Amino acid sequence: MRCSFSFIRLWNYLNIYFLKPFDAVNDTITSDLMLKFKWKNNYTEIGSGDGMFSFIMHGNDFPLWFDRYLNVDTTKKNIFEKTENIIFPKFKKKKFKISPKLSLDARKHHINFVKRLNFSKQFKCSNYEKFRFKKNFHKQFFIYTPHGLKNYQKILKNISKVLKKNDKVFALVYLKNVNQNFIFYNLAKKSKGKFKKFFSIMDNGRFNEAKKISKNFMEWKKSFSQNRLVIKDYYTGLSPFAWKVYDIQTRPILKILISFFSIIPFFLRRLIKFIWMVFFYPVICLTYIGCSNIRKSYKNENCYIAFELKKY
């Protein structure tokens, strides 16, 4: 049953990431890792992003006509930093079996989307390291992979202050192995002139961002222990090959694809999108099956590790 749910999530992630189909593989595998743990309703989410990862992870979906590429500005370095003329489904407020009590993110355009989802009960845009968590408010934290993070240790320290004994933290982080698999970053290092510039643009700072939250298992264990958090459970996943494919995929022609899908009539866009998804779905299914590599062991070359931590 769990496997079938994974393939449903894979389709749902593909729906919102269809122009970068291997993003769907990445998010399905990382959500598989996180769903190994027992979630409670009203958790606190740190680094929520636009909220879509958790929304789909906990069993929800978007209509076929909607995807992230409806709301982009290709003139910006971060094409998703669009705040005007937003196209978004209307989600009514309802009771979710599992949803965040608070979603925290450092980017305003992310929080704008979190608001529209009506998934999280509260949402805040704030610097992660400076945000003050309330006592007796948070019983379970989920630390995703926060964009704009500067000091992971500071977040752990702030969380530990408000947690009671045996309260839990779920954390999704990188293992050091991931740093070897950034194709565009490594090509930029070896190149000069226009090629160096092109590969740097393709990497778009992702290597440096990931490096801040990538350590080996023992380093993570020490980091948690310094903040009175003990590892209760963990799983690793996503093979180096999957990361390399994810790193490259359609990035060099992404803006061209976005431009094409932005000029065609909406009904035709939906039809072509569906055909595109039907074509790619078997490919990413095979990639998912071959590259998820989920193990309860850190002695491998996987890129992600998910921790269940407990306050002591």
XYZ file of C-alpha atoms in Angstrom:
312
model
C 0.000 0.000 0.000
C 2.801 2.413 0.912
C 4.414 1.793 -2.487
C 1.184 2.588 -4.330
C 0.864 5.821 -2.334
C 4.421 6.694 -3.386
C 3.501 6.397 -7.054
C 0.431 8.599 -6.493
C 2.664 11.201 -4.842
C 5.124 10.873 -7.721
C 2.333 11.796 -10.167
C 1.178 14.673 -7.949
C 4.688 16.096 -7.646
C 5.153 15.703 -11.405
C 1.976 17.732 -11.896
C 3.476 20.803 -10.203
C 7.074 20.311 -11.447
C 6.290 18.963 -14.930
C 8.965 21.021 -16.731
C 11.608 19.635 -14.344
C 10.254 16.071 -14.025
C 13.107 14.735 -11.905
C 12.212 17.208 -9.159
C 9.222 14.891 -8.671
C 11.573 11.936 -8.078
C 13.552 13.934 -5.533
C 10.455 15.037 -3.619
C 8.822 11.603 -3.680
C 11.923 9.943 -2.246
C 12.413 12.605 0.434
C 8.717 12.412 1.389
C 9.094 8.613 1.585
C 11.918 9.167 4.055
C 9.889 11.564 6.186
C 6.798 9.326 6.182
C 8.821 6.583 7.859
C 8.126 8.501 11.071
C 4.885 8.935 12.999
C 3.493 12.434 12.443
C 1.171 14.382 14.712
C -1.241 17.061 13.625
C -0.292 20.695 14.343
C 3.456 20.339 13.874
C 5.751 23.340 13.329
C 7.444 23.509 9.934
C 10.742 25.331 9.482
C 11.722 26.103 5.897
C 8.278 25.419 4.490
C 9.161 26.755 1.039
C 5.948 27.400 -0.883
C 4.216 24.703 1.197
C 3.592 22.367 -1.735
C 6.044 19.662 -0.622
C 4.273 19.048 2.705
C 0.819 19.584 1.185
C 1.346 16.678 -1.234
C 3.354 14.572 1.231
C 0.362 14.430 3.569
C -2.014 13.163 0.895
C -3.295 16.284 -0.878
C -3.070 17.276 -4.533
C -3.505 20.099 -7.042
C -5.766 20.284 -10.112
C -4.126 19.283 -13.391
C -4.292 22.813 -14.793
C -2.070 24.194 -12.006
C 1.727 24.062 -11.691
C 4.576 26.211 -10.393
C 5.410 27.575 -13.852
C 2.199 29.585 -14.037
C 3.739 32.024 -11.549
C 7.247 32.868 -12.694
C 9.257 35.899 -13.751
C 12.040 34.746 -16.079
C 13.807 38.133 -15.807
C 14.751 37.434 -12.175
C 17.596 35.297 -10.856
C 15.044 33.319 -8.853
C 12.263 32.955 -11.400
C 9.721 32.047 -8.705
C 9.960 35.438 -6.953
C 6.727 36.642 -8.487
C 4.266 38.475 -6.237
C 1.726 39.993 -8.657
C -0.961 38.500 -10.929
C -0.720 35.147 -9.173
C -2.697 32.250 -10.638
C -3.636 29.778 -7.920
C -6.447 27.308 -7.132
C -8.986 28.389 -4.532
C -8.617 26.089 -1.538
C -11.350 26.309 1.076
C -10.455 26.035 4.732
C -10.980 22.499 5.954
C -9.783 20.108 8.619
C -6.697 18.176 7.580
C -5.710 14.965 9.299
C -2.121 16.217 9.453
C -1.087 19.815 8.784
C 1.255 22.442 10.248
C 0.262 24.628 13.160
C 2.933 27.103 12.057
C 4.925 27.419 8.825
C 8.097 29.507 8.925
C 10.105 30.608 5.899
C 12.605 33.377 5.154
C 11.213 34.264 1.703
C 8.108 36.409 1.240
C 7.017 34.822 -2.036
C 7.062 31.404 -0.337
C 4.798 32.588 2.471
C 2.429 34.174 -0.064
C 1.814 30.702 -1.502
C 1.562 29.081 1.951
C -1.257 31.533 2.756
C -3.152 30.588 -0.406
C -2.964 26.866 0.367
C -4.993 27.205 3.581
C -2.992 24.207 4.806
C -1.050 25.778 7.664
C -2.959 27.449 10.493
C -0.318 30.168 10.973
C 2.553 31.390 8.815
C 5.469 33.696 9.415
C 8.120 35.210 7.160
C 11.252 35.631 9.229
C 14.972 35.078 9.466
C 15.301 31.506 10.751
C 18.070 32.190 13.229
C 16.328 35.198 14.850
C 12.800 33.821 15.123
C 11.640 33.333 18.713
C 9.557 30.225 19.264
C 6.926 30.265 21.998
C 7.148 27.933 24.949
C 4.356 25.349 25.378
C 3.303 25.893 21.754
C 5.450 23.435 19.794
C 5.433 19.698 20.438
C 6.767 18.476 17.106
C 9.048 20.253 14.656
C 9.792 19.486 11.029
C 12.961 21.096 9.677
C 12.803 20.868 5.889
C 15.728 22.160 3.759
C 15.459 25.913 4.460
C 16.393 28.314 1.666
C 18.282 31.314 3.023
C 19.594 29.469 6.072
C 22.922 30.673 7.483
C 23.370 28.780 10.749
C 21.692 25.374 11.248
C 23.149 25.039 14.729
C 21.384 28.230 15.781
C 18.011 26.801 14.681
C 18.622 23.635 16.700
C 19.536 25.726 19.744
C 16.363 27.837 19.469
C 14.171 24.763 19.033
C 15.749 22.929 21.945
C 14.944 25.844 24.272
C 11.179 25.467 23.802
C 10.908 21.687 23.599
C 9.978 19.600 26.608
C 11.521 16.237 27.417
C 10.585 13.561 24.821
C 9.188 16.119 22.333
C 10.260 15.320 18.775
C 12.000 16.946 15.820
C 11.979 15.545 12.274
C 14.855 16.821 10.164
C 15.655 16.316 6.488
C 19.284 17.134 5.721
C 22.064 16.241 3.306
C 24.893 13.808 3.778
C 28.312 15.017 2.661
C 28.158 12.712 -0.357
C 25.780 15.137 -2.068
C 28.543 17.732 -2.529
C 30.318 15.525 -5.094
C 27.258 15.312 -7.353
C 26.606 18.913 -8.386
C 27.444 18.606 -12.077
C 27.100 22.277 -13.021
C 29.067 23.495 -10.000
C 31.935 21.117 -10.755
C 31.908 22.089 -14.440
C 32.035 25.775 -13.475
C 35.102 25.100 -11.290
C 36.901 23.487 -14.229
C 35.849 26.060 -16.836
C 36.800 29.611 -17.770
C 35.161 32.607 -19.396
C 31.686 32.213 -20.881
C 31.482 28.507 -20.056
C 32.270 29.187 -16.387
C 29.573 31.874 -16.314
C 27.010 29.592 -18.002
C 27.623 26.661 -15.635
C 27.523 29.010 -12.611
C 24.150 30.332 -13.748
C 22.887 26.758 -14.127
C 24.054 25.911 -10.592
C 22.428 29.124 -9.315
C 24.062 28.880 -5.884
C 22.488 25.508 -5.063
C 25.825 23.888 -4.172
C 26.720 26.547 -1.592
C 23.235 26.394 -0.092
C 23.303 22.594 0.245
C 26.827 22.610 1.653
C 25.573 24.491 4.743
C 23.398 21.539 5.742
C 25.550 18.622 4.604
C 27.571 16.582 7.107
C 28.443 12.961 7.672
C 26.386 10.914 10.131
C 28.692 11.329 13.120
C 28.920 15.095 12.593
C 25.127 15.341 12.578
C 24.941 13.193 15.709
C 27.371 15.507 17.504
C 25.499 18.597 16.332
C 22.215 17.257 17.697
C 23.758 16.122 20.967
C 25.126 19.633 21.600
C 21.500 20.799 21.641
C 20.133 18.016 23.865
C 18.620 16.104 20.959
C 19.173 12.381 20.594
C 18.668 10.338 17.420
C 15.705 8.014 17.890
C 15.512 6.814 14.283
C 16.913 7.649 10.839
C 16.824 6.633 7.161
C 18.952 7.554 4.164
C 17.893 7.712 0.531
C 18.385 8.998 -3.039
C 21.386 7.646 -4.910
C 24.149 9.863 -6.388
C 22.960 9.032 -9.923
C 19.467 10.375 -9.133
C 20.978 13.595 -7.801
C 23.091 14.083 -10.924
C 20.062 13.621 -13.168
C 18.078 16.000 -10.937
C 20.911 18.551 -11.095
C 20.958 18.651 -14.903
C 17.568 17.567 -16.356
C 15.924 20.435 -18.306
C 17.726 23.353 -16.622
C 19.589 24.605 -19.763
C 16.305 24.964 -21.695
C 13.926 25.644 -18.802
C 13.260 29.291 -19.667
C 12.560 28.352 -23.288
C 10.050 25.729 -22.132
C 8.412 28.188 -19.726
C 8.104 30.784 -22.499
C 6.520 28.241 -24.848
C 3.950 27.109 -22.293
C 3.158 30.736 -21.399
C 2.116 31.794 -24.938
C -0.144 28.913 -25.959
C -3.888 29.009 -25.145
C -4.739 27.708 -21.687
C -6.810 24.700 -22.829
C -4.015 23.677 -25.238
C -1.416 24.177 -22.496
C -3.303 21.740 -20.277
C -3.520 19.133 -23.044
C 0.175 19.364 -23.975
C 1.108 19.288 -20.289
C -0.888 16.081 -19.795
C 0.779 14.430 -22.819
C 4.190 15.562 -21.485
C 3.397 14.038 -18.082
C 2.195 10.748 -19.583
C 5.452 10.552 -21.556
C 7.722 11.275 -18.573
C 5.842 9.369 -15.883
C 7.172 5.877 -16.832
C 10.697 7.341 -17.034
C 10.566 8.878 -13.577
C 8.862 5.744 -12.186
C 11.857 3.681 -13.297
C 14.241 6.316 -11.895
C 12.339 6.283 -8.612
C 12.426 2.467 -8.372
C 16.121 2.280 -9.251
C 17.378 5.262 -7.284
C 15.325 5.645 -4.096
C 17.778 3.329 -2.283
C 16.108 3.908 1.110
C 18.187 2.294 3.838
C 18.348 2.297 7.606
C 22.089 2.695 7.348
C 24.455 5.617 6.834
C 27.233 3.469 5.369
C 26.322 4.147 1.759
C 26.600 6.957 -0.793
C 23.049 8.302 -0.448
C 22.484 12.053 -0.600
C 19.712 12.574 1.969
C 19.240 11.533 5.555
C 16.030 11.940 7.572
C 16.240 12.016 11.367
C 13.692 11.500 14.095
C 15.115 13.317 17.128
C 13.967 13.408 20.740
C 14.647 16.008 23.410
C 16.308 14.598 26.508
